[in-house]
Short mmCIF file of C-alpha atoms in Angstrom, two decimals:
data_model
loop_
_atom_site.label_atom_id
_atom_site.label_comp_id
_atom_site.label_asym_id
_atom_site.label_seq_id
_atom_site.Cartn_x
_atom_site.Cartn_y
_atom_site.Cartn_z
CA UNK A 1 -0.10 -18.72 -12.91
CA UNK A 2 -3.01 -17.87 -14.83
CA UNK A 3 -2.47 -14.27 -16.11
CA UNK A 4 1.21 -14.53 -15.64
CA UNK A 5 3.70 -12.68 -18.14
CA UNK A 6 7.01 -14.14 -19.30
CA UNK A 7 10.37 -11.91 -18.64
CA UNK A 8 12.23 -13.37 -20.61
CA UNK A 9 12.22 -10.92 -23.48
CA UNK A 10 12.89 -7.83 -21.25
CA UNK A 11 15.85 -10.32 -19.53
CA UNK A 12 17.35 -10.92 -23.05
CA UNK A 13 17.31 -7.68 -23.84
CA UNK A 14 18.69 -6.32 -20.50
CA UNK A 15 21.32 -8.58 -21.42
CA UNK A 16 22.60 -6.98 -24.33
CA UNK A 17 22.75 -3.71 -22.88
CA UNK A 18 24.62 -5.11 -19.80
CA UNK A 19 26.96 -6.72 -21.93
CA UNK A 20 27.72 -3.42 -24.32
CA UNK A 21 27.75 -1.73 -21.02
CA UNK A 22 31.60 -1.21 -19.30
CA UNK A 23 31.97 -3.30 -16.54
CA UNK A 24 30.33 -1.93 -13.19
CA UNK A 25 28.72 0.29 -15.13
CA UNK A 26 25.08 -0.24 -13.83
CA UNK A 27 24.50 0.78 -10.25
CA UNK A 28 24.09 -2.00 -8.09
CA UNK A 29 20.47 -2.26 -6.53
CA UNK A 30 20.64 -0.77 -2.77
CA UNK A 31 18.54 -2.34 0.91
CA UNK A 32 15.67 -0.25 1.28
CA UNK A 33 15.00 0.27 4.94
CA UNK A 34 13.40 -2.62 5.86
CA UNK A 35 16.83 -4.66 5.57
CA UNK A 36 18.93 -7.09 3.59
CA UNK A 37 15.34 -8.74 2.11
CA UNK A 38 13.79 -5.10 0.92
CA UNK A 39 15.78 -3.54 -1.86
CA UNK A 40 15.31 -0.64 -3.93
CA UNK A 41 15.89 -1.40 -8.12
CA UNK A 42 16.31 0.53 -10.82
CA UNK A 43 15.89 0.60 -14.66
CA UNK A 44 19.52 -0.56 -14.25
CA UNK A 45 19.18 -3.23 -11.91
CA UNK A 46 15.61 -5.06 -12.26
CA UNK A 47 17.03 -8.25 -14.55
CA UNK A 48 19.47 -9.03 -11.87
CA UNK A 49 17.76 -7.95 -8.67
CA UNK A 50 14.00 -9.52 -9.86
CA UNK A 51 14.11 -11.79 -12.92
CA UNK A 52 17.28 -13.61 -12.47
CA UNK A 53 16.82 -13.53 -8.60
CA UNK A 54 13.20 -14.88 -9.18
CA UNK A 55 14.70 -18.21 -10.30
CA UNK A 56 15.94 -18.57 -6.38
CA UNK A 57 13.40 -16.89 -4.53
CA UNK A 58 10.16 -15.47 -5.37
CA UNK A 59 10.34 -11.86 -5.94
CA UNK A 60 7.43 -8.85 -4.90
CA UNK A 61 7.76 -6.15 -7.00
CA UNK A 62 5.98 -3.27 -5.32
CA UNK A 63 5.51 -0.38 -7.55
CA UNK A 64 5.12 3.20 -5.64
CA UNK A 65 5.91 7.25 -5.89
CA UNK A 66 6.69 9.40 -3.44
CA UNK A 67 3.34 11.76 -3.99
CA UNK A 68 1.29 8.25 -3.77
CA UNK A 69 -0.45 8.64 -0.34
CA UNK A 70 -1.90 4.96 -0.65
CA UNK A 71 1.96 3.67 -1.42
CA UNK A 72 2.71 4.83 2.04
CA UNK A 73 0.56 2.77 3.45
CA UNK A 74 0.84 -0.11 2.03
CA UNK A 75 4.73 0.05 1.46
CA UNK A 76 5.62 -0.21 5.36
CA UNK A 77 3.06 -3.35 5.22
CA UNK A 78 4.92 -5.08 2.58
CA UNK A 79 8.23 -4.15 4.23
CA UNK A 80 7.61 -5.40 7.53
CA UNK A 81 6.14 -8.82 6.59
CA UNK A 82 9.03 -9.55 4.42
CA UNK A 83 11.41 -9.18 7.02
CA UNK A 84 9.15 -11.55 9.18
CA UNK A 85 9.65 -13.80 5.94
CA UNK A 86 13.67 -13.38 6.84
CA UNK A 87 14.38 -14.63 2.87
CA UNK A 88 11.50 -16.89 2.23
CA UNK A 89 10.82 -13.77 -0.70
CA UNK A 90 12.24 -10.52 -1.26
CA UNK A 91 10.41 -7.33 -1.77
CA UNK A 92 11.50 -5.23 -4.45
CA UNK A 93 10.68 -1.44 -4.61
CA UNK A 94 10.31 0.79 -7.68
CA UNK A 95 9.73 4.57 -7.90
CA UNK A 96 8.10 4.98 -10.98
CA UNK A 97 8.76 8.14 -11.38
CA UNK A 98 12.71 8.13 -11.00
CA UNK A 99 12.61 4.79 -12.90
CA UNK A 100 10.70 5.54 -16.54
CA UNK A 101 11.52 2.39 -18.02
CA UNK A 102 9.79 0.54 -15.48
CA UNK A 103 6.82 2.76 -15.07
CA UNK A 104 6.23 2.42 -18.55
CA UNK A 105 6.49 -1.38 -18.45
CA UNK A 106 3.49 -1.49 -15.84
CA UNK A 107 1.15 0.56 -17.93
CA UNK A 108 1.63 -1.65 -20.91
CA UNK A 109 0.75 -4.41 -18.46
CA UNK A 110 -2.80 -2.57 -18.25
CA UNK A 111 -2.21 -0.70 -14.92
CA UNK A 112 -3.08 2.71 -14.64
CA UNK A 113 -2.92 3.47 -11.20
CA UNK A 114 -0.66 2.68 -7.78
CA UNK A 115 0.01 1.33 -5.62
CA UNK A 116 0.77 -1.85 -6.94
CA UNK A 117 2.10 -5.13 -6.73
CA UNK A 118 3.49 -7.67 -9.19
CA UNK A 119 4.65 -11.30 -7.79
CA UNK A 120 7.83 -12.55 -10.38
CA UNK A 121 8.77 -16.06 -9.78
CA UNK A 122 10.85 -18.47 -12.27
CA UNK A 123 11.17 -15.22 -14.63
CA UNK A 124 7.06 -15.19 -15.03
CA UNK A 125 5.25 -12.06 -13.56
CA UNK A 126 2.24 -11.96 -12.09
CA UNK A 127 -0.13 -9.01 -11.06
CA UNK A 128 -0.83 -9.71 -7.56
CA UNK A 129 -2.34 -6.65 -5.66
CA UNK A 130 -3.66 -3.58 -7.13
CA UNK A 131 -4.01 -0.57 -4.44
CA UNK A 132 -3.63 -0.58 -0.06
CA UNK A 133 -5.09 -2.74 2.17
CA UNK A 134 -4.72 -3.40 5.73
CA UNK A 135 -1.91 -5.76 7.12
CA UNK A 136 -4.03 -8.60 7.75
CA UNK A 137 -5.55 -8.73 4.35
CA UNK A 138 -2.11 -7.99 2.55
CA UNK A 139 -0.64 -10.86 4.45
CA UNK A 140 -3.39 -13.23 3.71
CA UNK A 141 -3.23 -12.39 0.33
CA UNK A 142 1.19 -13.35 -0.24
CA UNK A 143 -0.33 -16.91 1.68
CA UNK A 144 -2.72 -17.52 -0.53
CA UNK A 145 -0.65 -16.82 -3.26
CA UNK A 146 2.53 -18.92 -2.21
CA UNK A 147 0.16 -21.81 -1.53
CA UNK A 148 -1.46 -21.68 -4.94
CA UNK A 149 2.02 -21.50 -6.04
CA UNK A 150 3.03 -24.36 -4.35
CA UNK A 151 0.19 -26.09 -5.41
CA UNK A 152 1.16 -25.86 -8.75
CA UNK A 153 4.24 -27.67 -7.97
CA UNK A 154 6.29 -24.24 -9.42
CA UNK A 155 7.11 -22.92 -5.52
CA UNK A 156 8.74 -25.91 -2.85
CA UNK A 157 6.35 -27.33 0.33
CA UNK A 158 6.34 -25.51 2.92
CA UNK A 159 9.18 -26.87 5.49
CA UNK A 160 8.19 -29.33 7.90
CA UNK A 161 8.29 -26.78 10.58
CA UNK A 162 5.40 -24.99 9.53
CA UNK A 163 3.14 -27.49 8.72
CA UNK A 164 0.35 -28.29 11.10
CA UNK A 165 1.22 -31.05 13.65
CA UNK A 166 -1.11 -34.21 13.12
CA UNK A 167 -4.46 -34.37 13.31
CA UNK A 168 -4.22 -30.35 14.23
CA UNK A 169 -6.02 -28.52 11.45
CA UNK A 170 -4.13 -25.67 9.88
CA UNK A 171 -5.93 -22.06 11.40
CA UNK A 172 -9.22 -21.18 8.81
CA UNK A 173 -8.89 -17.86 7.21
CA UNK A 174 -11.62 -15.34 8.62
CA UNK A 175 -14.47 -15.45 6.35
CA UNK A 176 -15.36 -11.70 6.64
CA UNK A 177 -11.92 -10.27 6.43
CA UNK A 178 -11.24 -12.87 3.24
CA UNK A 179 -14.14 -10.60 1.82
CA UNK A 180 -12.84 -7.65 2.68
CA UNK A 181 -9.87 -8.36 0.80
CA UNK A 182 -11.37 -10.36 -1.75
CA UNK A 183 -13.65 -6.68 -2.25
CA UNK A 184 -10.13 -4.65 -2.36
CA UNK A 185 -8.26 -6.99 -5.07
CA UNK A 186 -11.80 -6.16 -7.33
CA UNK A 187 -11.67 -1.84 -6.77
CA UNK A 188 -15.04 -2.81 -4.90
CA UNK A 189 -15.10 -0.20 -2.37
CA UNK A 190 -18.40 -0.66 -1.08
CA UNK A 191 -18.27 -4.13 -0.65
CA UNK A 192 -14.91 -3.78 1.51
CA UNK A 193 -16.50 -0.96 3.46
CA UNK A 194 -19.12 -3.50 4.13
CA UNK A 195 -16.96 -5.90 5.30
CA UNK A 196 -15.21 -4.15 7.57
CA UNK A 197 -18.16 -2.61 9.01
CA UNK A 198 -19.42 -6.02 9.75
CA UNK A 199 -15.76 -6.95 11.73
CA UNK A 200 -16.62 -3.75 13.71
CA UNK A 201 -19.49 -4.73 14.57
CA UNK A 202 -18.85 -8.21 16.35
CA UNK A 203 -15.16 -6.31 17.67
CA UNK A 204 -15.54 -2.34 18.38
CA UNK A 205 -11.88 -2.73 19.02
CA UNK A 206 -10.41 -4.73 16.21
CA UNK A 207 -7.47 -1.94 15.30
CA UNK A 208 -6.76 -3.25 11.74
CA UNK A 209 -10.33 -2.83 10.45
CA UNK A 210 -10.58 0.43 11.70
CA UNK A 211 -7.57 1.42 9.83
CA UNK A 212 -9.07 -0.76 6.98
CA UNK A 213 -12.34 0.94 7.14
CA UNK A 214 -10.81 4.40 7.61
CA UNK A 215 -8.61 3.85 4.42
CA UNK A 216 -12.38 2.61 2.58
CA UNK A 217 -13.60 5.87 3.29
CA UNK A 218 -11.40 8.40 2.61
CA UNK A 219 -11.17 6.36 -1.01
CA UNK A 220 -15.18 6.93 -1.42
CA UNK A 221 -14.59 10.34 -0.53
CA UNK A 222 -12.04 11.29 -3.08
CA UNK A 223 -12.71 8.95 -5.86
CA UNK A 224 -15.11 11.88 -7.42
CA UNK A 225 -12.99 14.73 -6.64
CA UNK A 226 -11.11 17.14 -8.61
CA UNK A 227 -7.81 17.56 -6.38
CA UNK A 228 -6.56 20.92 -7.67
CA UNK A 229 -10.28 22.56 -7.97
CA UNK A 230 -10.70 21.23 -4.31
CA UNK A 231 -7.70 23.00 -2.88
CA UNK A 232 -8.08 26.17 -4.44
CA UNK A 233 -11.55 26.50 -2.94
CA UNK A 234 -10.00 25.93 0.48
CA UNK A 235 -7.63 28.42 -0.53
CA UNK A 236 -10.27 30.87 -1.17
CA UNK A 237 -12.59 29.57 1.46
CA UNK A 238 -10.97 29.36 4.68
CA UNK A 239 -13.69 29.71 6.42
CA UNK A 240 -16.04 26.64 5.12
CA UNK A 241 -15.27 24.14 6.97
CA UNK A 242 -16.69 21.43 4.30
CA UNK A 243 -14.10 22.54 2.01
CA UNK A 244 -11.20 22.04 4.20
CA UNK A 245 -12.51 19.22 5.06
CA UNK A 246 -11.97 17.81 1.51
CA UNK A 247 -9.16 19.22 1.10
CA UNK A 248 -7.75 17.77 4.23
CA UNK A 249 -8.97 14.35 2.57
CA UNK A 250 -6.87 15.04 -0.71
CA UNK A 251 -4.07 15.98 0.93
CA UNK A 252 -3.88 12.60 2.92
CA UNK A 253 -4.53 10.35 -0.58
CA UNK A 254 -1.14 12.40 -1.80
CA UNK A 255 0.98 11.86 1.33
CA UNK A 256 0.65 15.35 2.69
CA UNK A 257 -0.57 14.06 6.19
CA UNK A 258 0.81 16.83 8.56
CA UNK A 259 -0.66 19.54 5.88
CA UNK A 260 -3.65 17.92 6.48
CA UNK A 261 -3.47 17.54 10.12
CA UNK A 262 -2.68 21.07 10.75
CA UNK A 263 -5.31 22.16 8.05
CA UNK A 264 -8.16 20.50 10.19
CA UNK A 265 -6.60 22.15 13.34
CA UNK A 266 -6.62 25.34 12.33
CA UNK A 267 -10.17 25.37 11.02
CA UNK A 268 -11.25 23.97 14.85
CA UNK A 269 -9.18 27.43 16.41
CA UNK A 270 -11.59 29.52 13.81
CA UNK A 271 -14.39 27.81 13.87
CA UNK A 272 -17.53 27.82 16.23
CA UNK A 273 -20.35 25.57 16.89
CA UNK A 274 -21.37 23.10 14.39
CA UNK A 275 -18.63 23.66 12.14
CA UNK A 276 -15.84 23.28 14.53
CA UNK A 277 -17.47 19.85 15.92
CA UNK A 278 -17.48 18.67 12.32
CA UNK A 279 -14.07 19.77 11.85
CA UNK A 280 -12.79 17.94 15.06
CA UNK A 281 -14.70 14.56 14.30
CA UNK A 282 -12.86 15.13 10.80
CA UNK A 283 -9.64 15.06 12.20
CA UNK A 284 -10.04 12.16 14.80
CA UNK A 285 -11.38 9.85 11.84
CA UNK A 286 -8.26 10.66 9.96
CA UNK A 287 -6.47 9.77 12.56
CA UNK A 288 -7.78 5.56 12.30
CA UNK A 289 -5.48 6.06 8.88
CA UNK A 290 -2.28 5.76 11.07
CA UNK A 291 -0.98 3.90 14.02
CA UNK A 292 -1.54 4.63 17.13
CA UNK A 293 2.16 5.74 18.45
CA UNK A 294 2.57 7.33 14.59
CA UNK A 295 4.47 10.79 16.20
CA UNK A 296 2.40 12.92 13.50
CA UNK A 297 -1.33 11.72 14.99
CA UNK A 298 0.74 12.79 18.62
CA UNK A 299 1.58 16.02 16.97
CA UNK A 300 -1.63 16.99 15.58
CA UNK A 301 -3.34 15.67 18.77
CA UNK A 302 -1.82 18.35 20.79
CA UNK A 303 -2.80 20.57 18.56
CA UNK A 304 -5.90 19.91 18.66
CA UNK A 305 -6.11 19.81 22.73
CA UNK A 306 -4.53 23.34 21.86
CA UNK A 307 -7.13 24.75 19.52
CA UNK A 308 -10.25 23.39 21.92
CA UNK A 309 -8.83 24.67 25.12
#
């Protein structure tokens, strides 16, 4: 629990205000989507729905906006494998940006940017994750932490169920993905690229690290742009492909996939040659961003069967 922050402060005073507060006042915290163990808090509702439920159950705080393009893909992620977990912890979302309070709290922590991801267990917080990552990373990353945990003696062994049977050796983590997501916890973006190049290499078809290495990318590619100055070029530029092309790339890091999609599809129906090959190739490596069956890539596929033919 090195690095861990005590809520007990922010619980007292929550406390108070609850208790000058009229009964049933405070608007109950509501199930996100991804069912009874995903729930949405507020300002309102994060000393009973985290701290005091952290004395229980360990508690993921995930910490997103709707214009985060990075929260999107890593919120479905944390949703899905804590239903798997069916109540071994709860994820808890926050919208910073309908929840000041909250948003203000995590940039006194020292964050600065989302997505990201604080563990709260016994009332202590911990920063756990700081940006996306790909499923299998994000999920080896809650194990390690729960086992550390455990470890510690502060979270129960696991049950007898899931320990490995005798003389069977629990499953080794993969070396190379481990760095991968060892490279995404530091902001070390080449080093992760890296990595996941090197799981391509041995598997052409391994799905997650193309979507890992896709997500690496488009990161390197925006990390030095100016997002407004980009789109107004495109805007007065229709016709370079090289700036819709980055503007197709900032428009995916803020959640504006299908703007993109349809951006990079209509500069392959103007374009010709060269610049209509790079615009294509564009497209199809945005694509590796999203799952397969994801009805937008469908969409923007036939659009782009429909702008080369």
């Amino acid at each position: 629990m090195h690095g861990a922050i005590d809520l007990g402060a922010r619980q007292a005073a929550s406390r108070k205000q609850q208790e000058r507060r009229a009964q049933g006042g405070g608007a109950p915290a509501q199930d996100a989507p991804g069912g009874p163990y995903v729930v949405d808090v507020t300002d309102q509702t994060f000393n009973t729905e985290v701290v005091e439920r952290s004395q229980s159950v360990p508690v993921l705080v995930d910490f997103w906006a709707e214009w985060c393009g990075p929260c999107k893909q890593l919120g479905p992620i944390l949703e899905k494998l804590a239903t798997e977990a069916a109540g071994k912890w709860i994820l808890a979302k926050v919208d910073v940006d309908a929840n000041p309070q909250l948003g203000a709290y995590m940039q006194q922590m020292g964050v600065r940017g989302i997505p990201f991801v604080a563990a709260v267990v016994a009332g202590q917080l911990l920063p756990f994750l700081n940006g996306a990552a790909p499923e299998p990373q994000v999920r080896q990353a809650i194990d390690q932490l729960f086992d550390a945990l455990r470890k510690e003696g502060i979270l129960p062994d696991a049950p007898e169920g899931e320990q490995p049977a005798p003389g069977e050796e629990a499953p080794a983590a993969d070396p190379v993905y481990s760095a991968a997501e060892e490279a995404l916890q530091r902001g070390d973006l080449d080093g992760a690229k890296l990595a996941f190049e090197r799981i391509l290499a041995a598997d052409p078809r391994d799905g997650e690290a193309k979507q890992g290495l896709a997500l690496v990318e488009l990161s390197l590619r925006v990390r030095s742009l100016d997002a407004e100055r980009v789109l107004q070029e495109a805007a007065e530029k229709p016709g370079d492909v090289q700036a819709q092309i980055s503007a197709s790339d900032v428009e995916m890091v803020s959640g504006r996939i299908d703007e993109a999609f349809d951006r990079l599809v209509g500069a392959v129906r103007r374009g010709a040659g060269d610049d209509r090959d790079a615009a294509r190739k564009h497209l199809l490596s945005l694509f590796e961003l999203l799952p397969p069956d994801d009805p937008r890539v469908g969409k923007a596929r036939r659009g782009l069967q429909s702008a080369l033919f």
